[in-house]
Coordinates of C-alpha atoms in Angstrom, one line a residue:
X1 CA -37.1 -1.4 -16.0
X2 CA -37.3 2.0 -16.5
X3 CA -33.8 3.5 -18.3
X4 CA -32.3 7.0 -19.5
X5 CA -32.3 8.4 -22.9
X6 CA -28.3 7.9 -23.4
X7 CA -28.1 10.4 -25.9
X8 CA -28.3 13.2 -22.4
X9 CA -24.9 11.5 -21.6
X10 CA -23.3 14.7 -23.7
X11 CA -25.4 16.9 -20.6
X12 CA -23.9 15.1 -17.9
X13 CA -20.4 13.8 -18.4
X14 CA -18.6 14.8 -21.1
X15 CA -15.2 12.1 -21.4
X16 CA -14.6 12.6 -25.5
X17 CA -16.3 10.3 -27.9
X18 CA -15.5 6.8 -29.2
X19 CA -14.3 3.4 -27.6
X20 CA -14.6 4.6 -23.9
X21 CA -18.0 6.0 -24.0
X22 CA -19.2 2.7 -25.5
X23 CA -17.2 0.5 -22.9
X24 CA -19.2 2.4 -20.6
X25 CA -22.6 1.9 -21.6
X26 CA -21.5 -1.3 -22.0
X27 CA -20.7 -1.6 -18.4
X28 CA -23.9 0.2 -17.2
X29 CA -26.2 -1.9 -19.2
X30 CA -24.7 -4.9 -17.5
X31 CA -24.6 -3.5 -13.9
X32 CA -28.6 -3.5 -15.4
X33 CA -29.1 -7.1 -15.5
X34 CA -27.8 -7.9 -12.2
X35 CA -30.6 -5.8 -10.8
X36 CA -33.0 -8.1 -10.6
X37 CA -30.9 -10.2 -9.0
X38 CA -30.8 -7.8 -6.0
X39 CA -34.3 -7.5 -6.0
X40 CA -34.4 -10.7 -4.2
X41 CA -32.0 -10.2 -1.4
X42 CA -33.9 -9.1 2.0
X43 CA -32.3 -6.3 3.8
X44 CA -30.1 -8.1 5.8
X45 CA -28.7 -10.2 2.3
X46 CA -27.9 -7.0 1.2
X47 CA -26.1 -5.5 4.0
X48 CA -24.4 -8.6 4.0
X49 CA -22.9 -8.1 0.4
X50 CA -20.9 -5.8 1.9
X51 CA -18.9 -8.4 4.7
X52 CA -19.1 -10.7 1.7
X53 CA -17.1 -8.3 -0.9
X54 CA -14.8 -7.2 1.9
X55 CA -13.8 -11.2 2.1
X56 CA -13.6 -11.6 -1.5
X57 CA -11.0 -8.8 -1.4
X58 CA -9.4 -10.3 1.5
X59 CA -8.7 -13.4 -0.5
X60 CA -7.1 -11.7 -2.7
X61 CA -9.5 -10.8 -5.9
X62 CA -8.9 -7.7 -7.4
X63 CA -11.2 -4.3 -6.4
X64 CA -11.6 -3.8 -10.1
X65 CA -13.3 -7.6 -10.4
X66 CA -16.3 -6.0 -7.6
X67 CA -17.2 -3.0 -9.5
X68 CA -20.3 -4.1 -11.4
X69 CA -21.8 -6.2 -8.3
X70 CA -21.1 -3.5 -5.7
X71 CA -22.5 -0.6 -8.3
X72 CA -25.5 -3.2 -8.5
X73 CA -26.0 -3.2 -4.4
X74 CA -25.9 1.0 -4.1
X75 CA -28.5 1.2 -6.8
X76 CA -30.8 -1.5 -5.1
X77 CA -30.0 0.4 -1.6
X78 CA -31.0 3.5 -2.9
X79 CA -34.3 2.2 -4.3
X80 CA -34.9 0.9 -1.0
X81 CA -33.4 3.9 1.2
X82 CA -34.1 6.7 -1.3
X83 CA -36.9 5.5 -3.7
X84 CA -34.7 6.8 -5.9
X85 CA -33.1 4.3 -9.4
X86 CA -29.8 5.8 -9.9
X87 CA -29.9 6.2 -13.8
X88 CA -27.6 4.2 -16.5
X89 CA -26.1 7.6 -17.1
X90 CA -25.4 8.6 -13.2
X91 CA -23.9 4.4 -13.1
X92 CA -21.3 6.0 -16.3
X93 CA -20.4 9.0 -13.9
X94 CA -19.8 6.6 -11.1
X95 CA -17.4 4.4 -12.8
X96 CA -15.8 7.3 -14.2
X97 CA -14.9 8.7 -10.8
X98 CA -13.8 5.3 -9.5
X99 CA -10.8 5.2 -12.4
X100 CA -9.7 8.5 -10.9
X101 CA -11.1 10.8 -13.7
X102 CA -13.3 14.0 -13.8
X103 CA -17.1 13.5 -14.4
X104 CA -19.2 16.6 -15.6
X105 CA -22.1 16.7 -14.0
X106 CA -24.0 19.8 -13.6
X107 CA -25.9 20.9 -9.8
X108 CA -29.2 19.1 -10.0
X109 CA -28.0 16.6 -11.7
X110 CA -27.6 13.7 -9.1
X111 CA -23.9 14.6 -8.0
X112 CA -24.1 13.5 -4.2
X113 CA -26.3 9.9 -5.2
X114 CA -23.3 9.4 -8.2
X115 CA -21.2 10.0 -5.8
X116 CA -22.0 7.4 -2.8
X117 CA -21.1 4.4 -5.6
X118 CA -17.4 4.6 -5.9
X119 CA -17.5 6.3 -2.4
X120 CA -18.8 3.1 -1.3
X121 CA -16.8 0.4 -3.7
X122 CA -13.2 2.0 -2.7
X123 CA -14.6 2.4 1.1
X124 CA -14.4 -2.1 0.5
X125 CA -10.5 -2.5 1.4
X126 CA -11.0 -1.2 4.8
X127 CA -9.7 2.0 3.9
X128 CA -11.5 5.4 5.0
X129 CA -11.7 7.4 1.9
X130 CA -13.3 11.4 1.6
X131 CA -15.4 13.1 -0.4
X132 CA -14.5 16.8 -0.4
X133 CA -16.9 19.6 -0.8
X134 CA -17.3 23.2 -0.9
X135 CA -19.1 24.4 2.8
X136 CA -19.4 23.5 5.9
X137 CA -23.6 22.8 5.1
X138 CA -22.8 20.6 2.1
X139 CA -20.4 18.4 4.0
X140 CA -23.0 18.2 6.9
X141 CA -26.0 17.8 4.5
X142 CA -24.8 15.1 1.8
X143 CA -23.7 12.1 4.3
X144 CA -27.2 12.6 6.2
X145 CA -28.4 12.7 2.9
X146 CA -27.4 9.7 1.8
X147 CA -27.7 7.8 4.9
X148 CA -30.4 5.7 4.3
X149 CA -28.3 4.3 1.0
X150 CA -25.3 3.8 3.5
X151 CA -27.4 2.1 6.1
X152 CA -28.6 -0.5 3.6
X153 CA -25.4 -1.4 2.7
X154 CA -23.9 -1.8 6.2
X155 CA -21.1 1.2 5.8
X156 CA -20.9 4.2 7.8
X157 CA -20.6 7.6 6.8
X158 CA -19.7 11.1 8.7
X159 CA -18.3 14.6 7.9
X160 CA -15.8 17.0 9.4
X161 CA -16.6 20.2 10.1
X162 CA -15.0 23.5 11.2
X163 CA -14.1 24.0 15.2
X164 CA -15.0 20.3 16.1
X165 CA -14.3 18.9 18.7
X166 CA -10.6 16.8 18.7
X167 CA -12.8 13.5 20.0
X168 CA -15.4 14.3 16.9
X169 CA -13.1 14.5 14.8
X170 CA -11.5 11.3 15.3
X171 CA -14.8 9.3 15.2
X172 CA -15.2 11.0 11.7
X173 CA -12.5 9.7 10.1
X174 CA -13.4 5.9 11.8
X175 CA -16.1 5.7 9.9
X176 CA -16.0 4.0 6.0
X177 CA -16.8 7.6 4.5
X178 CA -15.9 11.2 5.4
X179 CA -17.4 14.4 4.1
X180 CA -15.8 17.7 4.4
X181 CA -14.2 21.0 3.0
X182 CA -10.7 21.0 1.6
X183 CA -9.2 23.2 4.3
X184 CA -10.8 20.8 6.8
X185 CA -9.0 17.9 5.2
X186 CA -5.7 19.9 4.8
X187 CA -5.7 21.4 8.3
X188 CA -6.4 17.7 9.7
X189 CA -3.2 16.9 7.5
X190 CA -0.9 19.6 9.0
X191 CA -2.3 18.5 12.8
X192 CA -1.5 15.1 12.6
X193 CA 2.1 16.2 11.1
X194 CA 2.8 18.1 14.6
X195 CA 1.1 15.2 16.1
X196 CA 3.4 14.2 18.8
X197 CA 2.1 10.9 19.6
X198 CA -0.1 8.5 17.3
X199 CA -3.3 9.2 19.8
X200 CA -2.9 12.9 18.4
X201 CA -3.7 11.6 14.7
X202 CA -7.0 11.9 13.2
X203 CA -6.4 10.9 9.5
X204 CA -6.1 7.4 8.5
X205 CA -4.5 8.0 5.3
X206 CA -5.3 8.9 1.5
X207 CA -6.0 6.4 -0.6
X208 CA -9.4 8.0 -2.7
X209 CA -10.9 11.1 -2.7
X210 CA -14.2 12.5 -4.7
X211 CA -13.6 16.6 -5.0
X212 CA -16.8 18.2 -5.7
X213 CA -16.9 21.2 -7.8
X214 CA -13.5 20.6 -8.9
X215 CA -12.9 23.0 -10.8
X216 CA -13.1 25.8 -8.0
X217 CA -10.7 23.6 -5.6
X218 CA -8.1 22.6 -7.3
X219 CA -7.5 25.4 -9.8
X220 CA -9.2 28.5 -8.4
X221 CA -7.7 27.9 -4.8
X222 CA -4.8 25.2 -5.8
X223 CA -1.8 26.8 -4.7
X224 CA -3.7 28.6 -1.6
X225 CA -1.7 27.6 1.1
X226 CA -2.8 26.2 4.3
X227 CA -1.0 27.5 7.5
X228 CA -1.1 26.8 10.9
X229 CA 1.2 29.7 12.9
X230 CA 2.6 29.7 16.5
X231 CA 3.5 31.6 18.7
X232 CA 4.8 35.2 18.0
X233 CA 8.9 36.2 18.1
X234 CA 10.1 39.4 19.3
X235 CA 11.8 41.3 16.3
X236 CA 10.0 45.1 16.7
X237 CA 13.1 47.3 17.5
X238 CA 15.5 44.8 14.2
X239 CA 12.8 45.7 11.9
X240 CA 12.8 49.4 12.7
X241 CA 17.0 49.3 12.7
X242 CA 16.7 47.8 9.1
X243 CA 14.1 50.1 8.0
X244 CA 16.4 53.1 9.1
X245 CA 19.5 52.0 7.6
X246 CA 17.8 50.8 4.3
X247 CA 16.4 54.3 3.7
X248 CA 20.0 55.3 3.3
X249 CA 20.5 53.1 0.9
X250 CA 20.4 53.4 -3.0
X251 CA 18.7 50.9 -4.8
X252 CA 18.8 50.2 -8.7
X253 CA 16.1 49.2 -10.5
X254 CA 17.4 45.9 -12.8
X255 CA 15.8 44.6 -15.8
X256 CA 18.2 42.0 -16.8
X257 CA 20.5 41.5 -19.5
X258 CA 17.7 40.7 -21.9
X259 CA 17.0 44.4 -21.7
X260 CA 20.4 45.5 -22.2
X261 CA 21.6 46.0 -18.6
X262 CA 24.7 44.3 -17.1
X263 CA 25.3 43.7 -13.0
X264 CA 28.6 44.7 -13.5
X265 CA 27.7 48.4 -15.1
X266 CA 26.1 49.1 -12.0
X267 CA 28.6 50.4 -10.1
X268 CA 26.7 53.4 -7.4
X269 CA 24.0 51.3 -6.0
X270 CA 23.8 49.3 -2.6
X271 CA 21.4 46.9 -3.7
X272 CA 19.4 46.1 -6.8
X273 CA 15.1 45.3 -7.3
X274 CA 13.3 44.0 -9.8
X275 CA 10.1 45.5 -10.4
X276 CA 8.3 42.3 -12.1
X277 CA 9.5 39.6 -10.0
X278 CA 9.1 41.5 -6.7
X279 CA 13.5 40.5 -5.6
X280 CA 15.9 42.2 -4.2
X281 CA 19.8 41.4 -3.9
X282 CA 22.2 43.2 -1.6
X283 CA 25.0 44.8 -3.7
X284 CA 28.9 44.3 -1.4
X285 CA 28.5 48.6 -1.0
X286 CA 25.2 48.0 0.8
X287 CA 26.4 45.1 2.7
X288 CA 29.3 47.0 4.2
X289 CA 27.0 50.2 5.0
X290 CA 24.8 47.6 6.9
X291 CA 27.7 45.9 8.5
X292 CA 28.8 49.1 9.7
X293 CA 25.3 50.8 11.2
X294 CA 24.5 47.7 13.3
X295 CA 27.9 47.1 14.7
X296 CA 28.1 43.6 12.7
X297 CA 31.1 42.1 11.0
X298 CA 29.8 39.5 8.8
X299 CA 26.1 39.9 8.2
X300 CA 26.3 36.4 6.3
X301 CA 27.8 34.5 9.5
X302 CA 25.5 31.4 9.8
X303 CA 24.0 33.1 13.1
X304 CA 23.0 36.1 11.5
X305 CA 20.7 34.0 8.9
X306 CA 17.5 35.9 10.1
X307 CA 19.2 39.1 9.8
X308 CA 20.1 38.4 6.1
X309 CA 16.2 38.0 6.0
X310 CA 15.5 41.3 7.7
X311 CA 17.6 43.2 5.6
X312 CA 16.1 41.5 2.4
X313 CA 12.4 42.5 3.5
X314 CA 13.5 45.7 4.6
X315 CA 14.6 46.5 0.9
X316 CA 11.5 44.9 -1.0
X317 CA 9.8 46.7 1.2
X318 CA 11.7 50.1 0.5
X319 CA 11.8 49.6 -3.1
X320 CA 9.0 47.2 -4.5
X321 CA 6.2 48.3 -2.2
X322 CA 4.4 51.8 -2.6
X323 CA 2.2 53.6 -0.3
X324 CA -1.2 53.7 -1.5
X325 CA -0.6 52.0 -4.5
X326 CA 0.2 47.8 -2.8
X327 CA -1.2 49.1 0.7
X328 CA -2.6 51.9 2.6
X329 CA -2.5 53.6 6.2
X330 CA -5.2 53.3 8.2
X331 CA -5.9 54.0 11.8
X332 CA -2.0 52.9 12.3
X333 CA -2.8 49.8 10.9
X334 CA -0.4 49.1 7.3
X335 CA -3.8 47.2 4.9
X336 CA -3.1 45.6 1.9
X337 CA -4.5 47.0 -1.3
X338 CA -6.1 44.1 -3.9
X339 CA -3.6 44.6 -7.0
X340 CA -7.0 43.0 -9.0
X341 CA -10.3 44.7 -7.4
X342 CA -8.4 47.7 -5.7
X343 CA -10.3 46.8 -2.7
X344 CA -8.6 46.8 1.1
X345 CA -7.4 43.4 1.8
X346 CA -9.0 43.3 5.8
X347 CA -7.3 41.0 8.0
X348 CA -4.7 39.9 5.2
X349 CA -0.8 40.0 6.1
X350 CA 1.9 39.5 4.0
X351 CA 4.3 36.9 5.4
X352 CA 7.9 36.2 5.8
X353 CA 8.3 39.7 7.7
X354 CA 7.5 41.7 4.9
X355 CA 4.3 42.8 6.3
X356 CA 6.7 44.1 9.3
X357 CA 9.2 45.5 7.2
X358 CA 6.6 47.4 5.8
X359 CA 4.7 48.7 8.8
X360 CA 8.6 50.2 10.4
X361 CA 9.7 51.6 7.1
X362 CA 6.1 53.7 7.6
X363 CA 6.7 54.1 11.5
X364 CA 3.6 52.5 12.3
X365 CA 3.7 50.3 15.7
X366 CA 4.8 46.5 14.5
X367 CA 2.5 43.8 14.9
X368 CA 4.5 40.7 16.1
X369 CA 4.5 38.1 13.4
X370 CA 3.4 34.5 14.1
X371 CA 5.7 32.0 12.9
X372 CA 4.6 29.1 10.8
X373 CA 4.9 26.3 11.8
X374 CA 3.0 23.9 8.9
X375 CA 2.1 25.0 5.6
X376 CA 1.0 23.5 2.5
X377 CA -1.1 24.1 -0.7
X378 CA -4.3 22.6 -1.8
X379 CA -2.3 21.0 -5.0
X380 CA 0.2 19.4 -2.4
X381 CA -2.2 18.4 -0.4
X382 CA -4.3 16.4 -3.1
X383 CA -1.3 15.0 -4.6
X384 CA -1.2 12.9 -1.4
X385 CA -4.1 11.0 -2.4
X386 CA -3.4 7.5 -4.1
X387 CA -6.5 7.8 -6.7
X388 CA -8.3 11.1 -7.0
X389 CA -11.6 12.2 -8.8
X390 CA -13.3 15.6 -9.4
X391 CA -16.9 16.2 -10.3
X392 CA -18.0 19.4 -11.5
X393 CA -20.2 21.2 -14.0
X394 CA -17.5 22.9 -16.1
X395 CA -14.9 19.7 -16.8
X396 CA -14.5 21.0 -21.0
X397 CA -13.9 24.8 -20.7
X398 CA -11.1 24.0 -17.8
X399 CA -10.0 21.0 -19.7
X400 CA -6.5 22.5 -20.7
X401 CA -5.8 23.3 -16.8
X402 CA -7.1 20.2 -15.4

């Protein structure tokens, strides 16, 4: 029976040394001896592991007692579908992911055959569970992939993919496993939360998830948010009152009383910005002025809330935003400038209204702004998830953030 040198277990996944990496050689040689065991089942005794697990789970034996024998049933499927023996070290990687932990296993590897083993043990309970990867080709390519291993084993796998169909969609997320990108998953998410009826929903739930390259999702692009925006509001001619009266204004730059500046010494400014944490605060002087231009007498009246937020993006926008410096003019168009690369931002907006804040306090023709009406990050989305697992090819030098 042909094995892996285990000393390459320090290429592929690198958990730390000592008891745990012995427990799981321990566990992959015995997943071993049950092989020949499943050499003996015909196809259809093997497929029919899988109705025989999902009734050993109904009767109330744990998941955790079915990891060995179902590990045992993907590798004899994907001899059969694949002519392909997972190795013990790929069997360590799988049960790895399975306790919700991150597996370092470089492209070339065996990532997407690792994979379909815990994809296919936490798939038992009934549960659709997701396996989330980094393009639209990947999340198309691995499930047909891995199909014949699937089909052995009686489960059904499917991906999601961008502009897809609503009726698509849903029969994705009926099958056992679903492939797809993060934003995929999250927008899906946000739908089914403005879902108005339970037809409308397309997830199932989140109880396991498999994130491939890990390292770029949920650190690179964690706290990207996710938003799905509505239909514009009318707030042109507010924006360009605000910008004219906040040009008026005199704003203070404040550094805080760890630099030696009280908010009570500043007694001849309307408002006051700070520089490094990109706020603003109306002084009671600048209040009054505003009061007083726009005809209002209590800005702070419960029906004036979006005003309040006018006025604030009018000032950031006055004070904490410079021409040519955080954005430039270009064909009447306001373009943010990358603080990092220095590169034009195309098709990027700031959001909130600060974008149209900024585009009357240049006198450039406002763009209405969409209003958001879901949002979430990429960290807030996966935190959803009941048991999560990451592979990737860079687990130790991100250890610290991970």
């Amino acid at each position: 029976m042909p094995t892996t040198d285990l000393g390459s277990f320090e290429r592929v996944l690198r958990l730390g040394e000592g008891r745990r990496l012995k427990r799981l050689r321990n566990q992959a040689a015995y997943i071993a001896t049950l092989e020949p065991d499943f050499e003996t089942l015909t196809d259809a005794e093997l497929a029919g592991k899988t109705a025989e697990f999902r009734q050993r789970l109904e009767n109330g034996q744990p998941l955790e007692e079915l990891v060995f024998e179902a590990y045992a049933a993907v590798r004899e499927a994907a001899k059969r579908g694949l002519g392909q023996r997972p190795f013990d070290v790929q069997i360590m990687g799988a049960i790895v992911l399975h306790e919700g932990d991150i597996a370092e296993m470089k492209t070339g590897e065996g990532k997407t055959l690792t994979a379909t083993m815990p994809l296919y043990l936490n798939s038992l309970p009934g549960q659709n569970v997701h396996l989330v990867t980094v393009n639209d080709y990947l999340a198309r390519r691995d499930p047909e992939w891995m199909r014949p291993v699937y089909e052995k084993l009686g489960v059904r796998a499917s991906f999601i993919r961008n502009m897809m169909p609503f009726a698509e969609r849903r029969e994705a997320y009926a099958a056992d496993i679903t492939y797809g990108t993060n934003s995929e998953f999250g927008f899906d998410y946000l739908r089914d939360n403005m879902a108005v009826t339970l037809e409308g929903i397309v997830q199932g739930g989140h109880s396991y998830a498999i994130v491939d390259e890990v390292d770029s999702i949920l650190i690179d692009e964690a706290r990207t948010p996710l938003i799905i925006s509505g239909e514009p509001e009318t707030a042109a001619k507010t924006y360009y009152d605000f910008a004219r009266v906040v040009k008026q204004l005199r704003g203070v730059e404040f550094k805080g009383p760890t630099r030696g500046q009280r908010l009570e010494d500043i007694i001849d400014g309307d408002y006051i910005y700070d520089e490094k944490h990109k706020t603003v605060s109306p002084l009671e002087p600048g209040i009054e002025k505003v009061e007083r231009a726009l005809g209002i007498d209590n800005l702070y009246d419960p029906r004036n809330v979006q005003l309040v937020n006018h006025l604030t993006q009018s000032m950031r926008a006055q004070s904490l935003y410079q021409r040519d410096v955080d954005y430039v003019i270009q064909n009447g168009e306001v373009k943010i400038v990358d603080e990092f690369t220095g590169r034009i931002m195309e098709g990027r907006r700031w959001s909130e209204g600060l974008h149209q804040a900024i585009e009357a306090k240049e006198g450039v023709r406002i763009r209405e702004e969409n209003v958001t009406l879901a949002t979430i990050t990429l960290q807030n989305y996966f935190r959803l998830y009941e048991k999560l697992a990451g592979m990737t090819g860079t687990a130790k030098t991100e250890e610290k953030e991970f």
